Structure formats: structure tokens, C-alpha cells
Amino acid sequence: MKFTTHLSIVRSTFTALFAALICIGSFISIPLPGGVPVTIQNLFAILSGLVLGGLQGAGAVGLFIVLGVMGVPVFSGGKSGFAHLVGQTGGFIWGYFLAALVAGFIVGTPRTSEKKFKLSKWMLITIGAIVGFIINYAVGIPWFIHVMTGKGKFMTLSKALEYTLIPFIPGDTIKLIVSIPLSAIIRPIVARYLYPDDAKEAEEVINDLKNS
């Protein structure tokens, strides 16, 4: 019971840590004419799922969203509030959650037995990352069209892609490439703290944390 309690605290801490990374990503925001800014928050959101697994990765994104709705300026450009969540870029924020969840389920829960340079794992991470980025756009773009149309600005799909996809392809390609080795290297390290193989290893982890 003691180990279970300690591990729950450790897992919650990692969830909060990745939520903090997503929040910090809001400080890097480059506005574009279409109203959708360049940001690295999508990288951290998808990375949360790839490293922590589906549920915990989505939990980190969920915590980030809750903080933003509560008024903490964690959305891109230091914005916050529910209005921003349902605004023209709100679909991308919800897309973060779904992207982390699905990407995490594809890759699976991190395990200490994972090898950092195993080809099959890298391929799985690559698939998870690609699907994560695609989901983010699949949620964000239709919502952008919906909101802009609601504002009386008729938005064709080609025009929407010009604002929400095409300018971001180079940057997101780089983020995708970066996320793969990062996830492969970090997952076994994180797994040691989140999912130790047995009670003895759990005790060692807890002692390490107490002494650090």
C-alpha cells in the first residue's frame, strides 16, 4: 500500500511536469495572418502521450486545458479562458488531448525493459507521432472553418488549409522528427519511476527520490 501511494504521487508529479512543459510552450508563439500562431505546444502535447502513454499523456494535456480555462495564461500567446478554448484555434487545443491519447495508446505504456534503440519500438513511436500530428489537424481545421463561418467569414477548405496547415508543415515536420528519438530515449527512464517491475525496484526508486 505504501509503495502504491508513493508511485501514485510520482505518476501525478510526472503528469504535472508534462502539463507544465505544454504551458511553457505558450511563451513561444509567432502570430500568422490567418490567426493560428506557430507554437511548440503541439510537440509537448504529443510528446506527453508518446512518453507517458495514452491515459497519463492525455491527463497532462487535460490538466493544461483546465488551467487555461481557469484563467491561467497557458494558451498560445499567453491567453486563457473558456472563450479562447471555443475560439478559432480552440479545435487545435482539443486536438492536443485526442492526439496525446491516441499516440500514447499506439506506443503503449513505457516499460523499463524497453531498449532505447530497438527498431520496432522506433517504428511504433514514429507511427504514434505521425497519427498524433494528423489528429491535431483533423480536429483543429474543421473547427477553424466552423468558427470563421460563424463569424460571417465564408471559409473554403483550400483557404482554411492555407491558414492552418501549409505554413506549419516545415515546422511540424521538424517537431515530428525530434519527437521520435526523444521519446525512444526518455521512455525507459520515465518507466523506471512510473512502472517499476517489482516491489524491490519500486523501493529503490522511492529511495532515490527521497535522497535526491
Coordinates of C-alpha atoms in Angstrom, one line a residue, residues 2-211:
K2 CA 2.8 2.4 0.9
F3 CA 4.6 1.7 -2.5
T4 CA 1.3 2.2 -4.3
T5 CA 0.7 5.5 -2.6
H6 CA 4.3 6.7 -3.4
L7 CA 4.0 5.6 -7.0
S8 CA 0.7 7.4 -7.4
I9 CA 2.3 10.6 -6.2
V10 CA 5.3 10.1 -8.6
R11 CA 2.9 9.5 -11.5
S12 CA 0.9 12.6 -10.7
T13 CA 4.1 14.5 -10.5
F14 CA 5.2 13.4 -14.0
T15 CA 1.7 14.3 -15.3
A16 CA 2.0 17.8 -13.8
L17 CA 5.6 18.1 -15.2
F18 CA 4.5 17.4 -18.7
A19 CA 1.5 19.7 -18.3
A20 CA 4.0 22.4 -17.2
L21 CA 6.0 21.8 -20.4
I22 CA 2.9 22.3 -22.5
C23 CA 2.2 25.5 -20.6
I24 CA 5.7 26.8 -21.0
G25 CA 5.3 26.2 -24.7
S26 CA 2.8 29.1 -24.8
F27 CA 5.7 31.6 -24.4
I28 CA 6.9 30.6 -27.9
S29 CA 4.1 31.9 -30.1
I30 CA 4.5 33.5 -33.5
P31 CA 1.3 35.0 -34.9
L32 CA 0.4 34.5 -38.5
P33 CA -2.1 36.3 -40.8
G34 CA -4.6 33.5 -40.6
G35 CA -4.9 33.8 -36.8
V36 CA -3.4 30.4 -36.0
P37 CA 0.1 31.0 -34.4
V38 CA 3.2 29.0 -34.7
T39 CA 3.8 27.2 -31.3
I40 CA 5.6 24.3 -29.8
Q41 CA 2.7 23.3 -27.6
N42 CA 1.6 20.6 -30.1
L43 CA 5.1 19.0 -29.8
F44 CA 4.9 18.8 -26.0
A45 CA 1.3 17.6 -26.0
I46 CA 2.1 14.7 -28.4
L47 CA 5.3 14.0 -26.6
S48 CA 3.3 13.6 -23.4
G49 CA 1.4 10.7 -25.0
L50 CA 4.4 9.2 -26.6
V51 CA 6.4 9.2 -23.3
L52 CA 3.8 8.6 -20.6
G53 CA 1.3 6.5 -22.5
G54 CA -2.3 7.2 -23.6
L55 CA -4.2 7.9 -20.4
Q56 CA -1.4 9.7 -18.5
G57 CA -0.3 11.7 -21.5
A58 CA -3.9 12.8 -22.1
G59 CA -4.1 13.6 -18.4
A60 CA -1.2 16.0 -18.8
V61 CA -3.0 17.8 -21.7
G62 CA -6.2 17.8 -19.7
L63 CA -4.5 19.5 -16.8
F64 CA -3.1 22.1 -19.1
I65 CA -6.6 22.7 -20.6
V66 CA -8.2 23.0 -17.1
L67 CA -5.5 25.6 -16.1
G68 CA -6.2 27.6 -19.2
V69 CA -10.0 27.6 -18.6
M70 CA -9.4 28.7 -15.0
G71 CA -7.7 31.8 -16.2
V72 CA -4.0 30.8 -16.1
P73 CA -2.4 32.3 -19.2
V74 CA -1.2 29.0 -20.7
F75 CA -2.8 29.1 -24.2
S76 CA -0.7 30.3 -27.1
G77 CA 0.3 33.9 -26.8
G78 CA -0.3 33.9 -23.0
K79 CA -4.1 33.7 -23.4
S80 CA -6.6 32.0 -21.2
G81 CA -10.3 31.5 -20.6
F82 CA -13.1 29.3 -22.0
A83 CA -13.7 31.8 -24.8
H84 CA -10.3 31.0 -26.2
L85 CA -11.0 27.3 -26.0
V86 CA -14.0 27.7 -28.3
G87 CA -12.4 30.3 -30.5
Q88 CA -10.9 29.8 -33.9
T89 CA -7.9 27.9 -32.6
G90 CA -9.8 26.0 -29.9
G91 CA -10.0 22.9 -32.0
F92 CA -6.3 22.6 -32.0
I93 CA -6.3 22.7 -28.2
W94 CA -8.9 19.9 -28.0
G95 CA -6.8 18.2 -30.7
Y96 CA -3.8 18.1 -28.3
F97 CA -5.8 16.0 -25.9
L98 CA -7.0 13.5 -28.5
A99 CA -3.6 13.4 -30.2
A100 CA -1.8 12.6 -26.9
L101 CA -4.4 9.9 -26.1
V102 CA -4.3 8.1 -29.4
A103 CA -0.5 8.5 -29.9
G104 CA 0.0 7.1 -26.3
F105 CA -2.2 4.1 -26.9
I106 CA -0.4 3.3 -30.1
V107 CA 3.0 3.3 -28.4
G108 CA 1.8 1.8 -25.2
T109 CA 2.8 2.3 -21.6
P110 CA 6.5 2.8 -21.1
R111 CA 8.4 -0.2 -19.6
T112 CA 11.8 -0.4 -18.1
S113 CA 12.6 -3.4 -20.3
E114 CA 12.3 -1.2 -23.4
K115 CA 15.5 -0.8 -25.4
K116 CA 16.3 2.8 -26.4
F117 CA 17.5 1.8 -29.9
K118 CA 15.1 -1.0 -30.8
L119 CA 13.9 -0.6 -34.4
S120 CA 10.4 -2.0 -33.8
K121 CA 9.9 0.5 -30.9
W122 CA 11.1 3.4 -33.0
M123 CA 8.7 2.4 -35.8
L124 CA 5.8 2.3 -33.3
I125 CA 6.8 5.7 -31.9
T126 CA 7.0 7.1 -35.5
I127 CA 3.5 5.8 -36.3
G128 CA 2.2 7.2 -33.0
A129 CA 3.8 10.6 -33.6
I130 CA 2.5 10.8 -37.2
V131 CA -1.0 9.9 -36.2
G132 CA -0.8 12.4 -33.3
F133 CA 0.0 15.3 -35.6
I134 CA -2.6 14.2 -38.1
I135 CA -5.3 14.1 -35.4
N136 CA -4.4 17.5 -34.2
Y137 CA -5.0 18.9 -37.7
A138 CA -8.1 16.7 -38.2
V139 CA -9.7 18.3 -35.1
G140 CA -8.3 21.8 -35.5
I141 CA -9.0 22.6 -39.1
P142 CA -12.8 21.8 -39.2
W143 CA -13.3 23.7 -36.0
F144 CA -11.4 26.7 -37.5
I145 CA -13.7 26.6 -40.5
H146 CA -16.8 26.3 -38.3
V147 CA -15.9 29.3 -36.1
M148 CA -14.8 31.5 -39.0
T149 CA -18.0 30.7 -40.9
G150 CA -20.0 31.5 -37.8
K151 CA -18.3 34.9 -37.8
G152 CA -19.6 35.6 -41.3
K153 CA -16.3 34.9 -43.0
F154 CA -17.0 32.2 -45.6
M155 CA -14.1 29.8 -45.4
T156 CA -13.4 27.3 -48.1
L157 CA -11.3 24.2 -47.3
S158 CA -8.4 25.4 -49.6
K159 CA -8.4 28.8 -47.8
A160 CA -8.5 27.1 -44.4
L161 CA -5.6 24.9 -45.3
E162 CA -3.7 28.0 -46.4
Y163 CA -4.2 29.4 -42.9
T164 CA -4.0 26.3 -40.7
L165 CA -1.8 23.7 -42.5
I166 CA 0.5 24.8 -45.2
P167 CA 2.6 27.3 -43.2
F168 CA 3.1 24.8 -40.4
I169 CA 4.3 21.8 -42.5
P170 CA 8.0 22.6 -42.3
G171 CA 8.0 23.3 -38.6
D172 CA 5.8 20.4 -37.6
T173 CA 8.0 18.0 -39.7
I174 CA 10.9 19.1 -37.6
K175 CA 8.9 18.6 -34.4
L176 CA 7.9 15.1 -35.6
I177 CA 11.4 14.1 -36.3
V178 CA 12.6 15.5 -32.9
S179 CA 9.8 13.7 -31.0
I180 CA 10.8 10.2 -32.2
P181 CA 14.3 9.9 -30.7
L182 CA 13.3 11.9 -27.7
S183 CA 10.5 9.5 -26.9
A184 CA 12.6 6.4 -27.5
I185 CA 15.4 7.6 -25.2
I186 CA 13.2 9.1 -22.4
R187 CA 10.5 6.3 -22.2
P188 CA 12.7 3.7 -20.4
I189 CA 14.0 6.3 -18.0
V190 CA 10.5 7.5 -17.1
A191 CA 9.3 3.9 -16.9
R192 CA 11.7 3.2 -14.0
Y193 CA 9.9 5.8 -11.9
L194 CA 6.3 5.2 -13.1
Y195 CA 6.1 1.5 -13.6
P196 CA 8.9 -0.4 -11.8
D197 CA 8.9 -4.1 -12.5
D198 CA 8.6 -5.2 -8.9
A199 CA 8.4 -4.1 -5.3
K200 CA 12.2 -4.2 -4.9
E201 CA 12.7 -1.9 -7.8
A202 CA 9.9 0.3 -6.6
E203 CA 11.6 0.7 -3.2
E204 CA 14.9 1.6 -4.9
V205 CA 13.1 4.3 -7.0
I206 CA 11.4 5.7 -3.9
N207 CA 14.7 5.8 -2.0
D208 CA 16.4 7.5 -4.9
L209 CA 13.7 10.2 -5.0
K210 CA 13.9 10.7 -1.2
N211 CA 17.7 11.1 -1.4

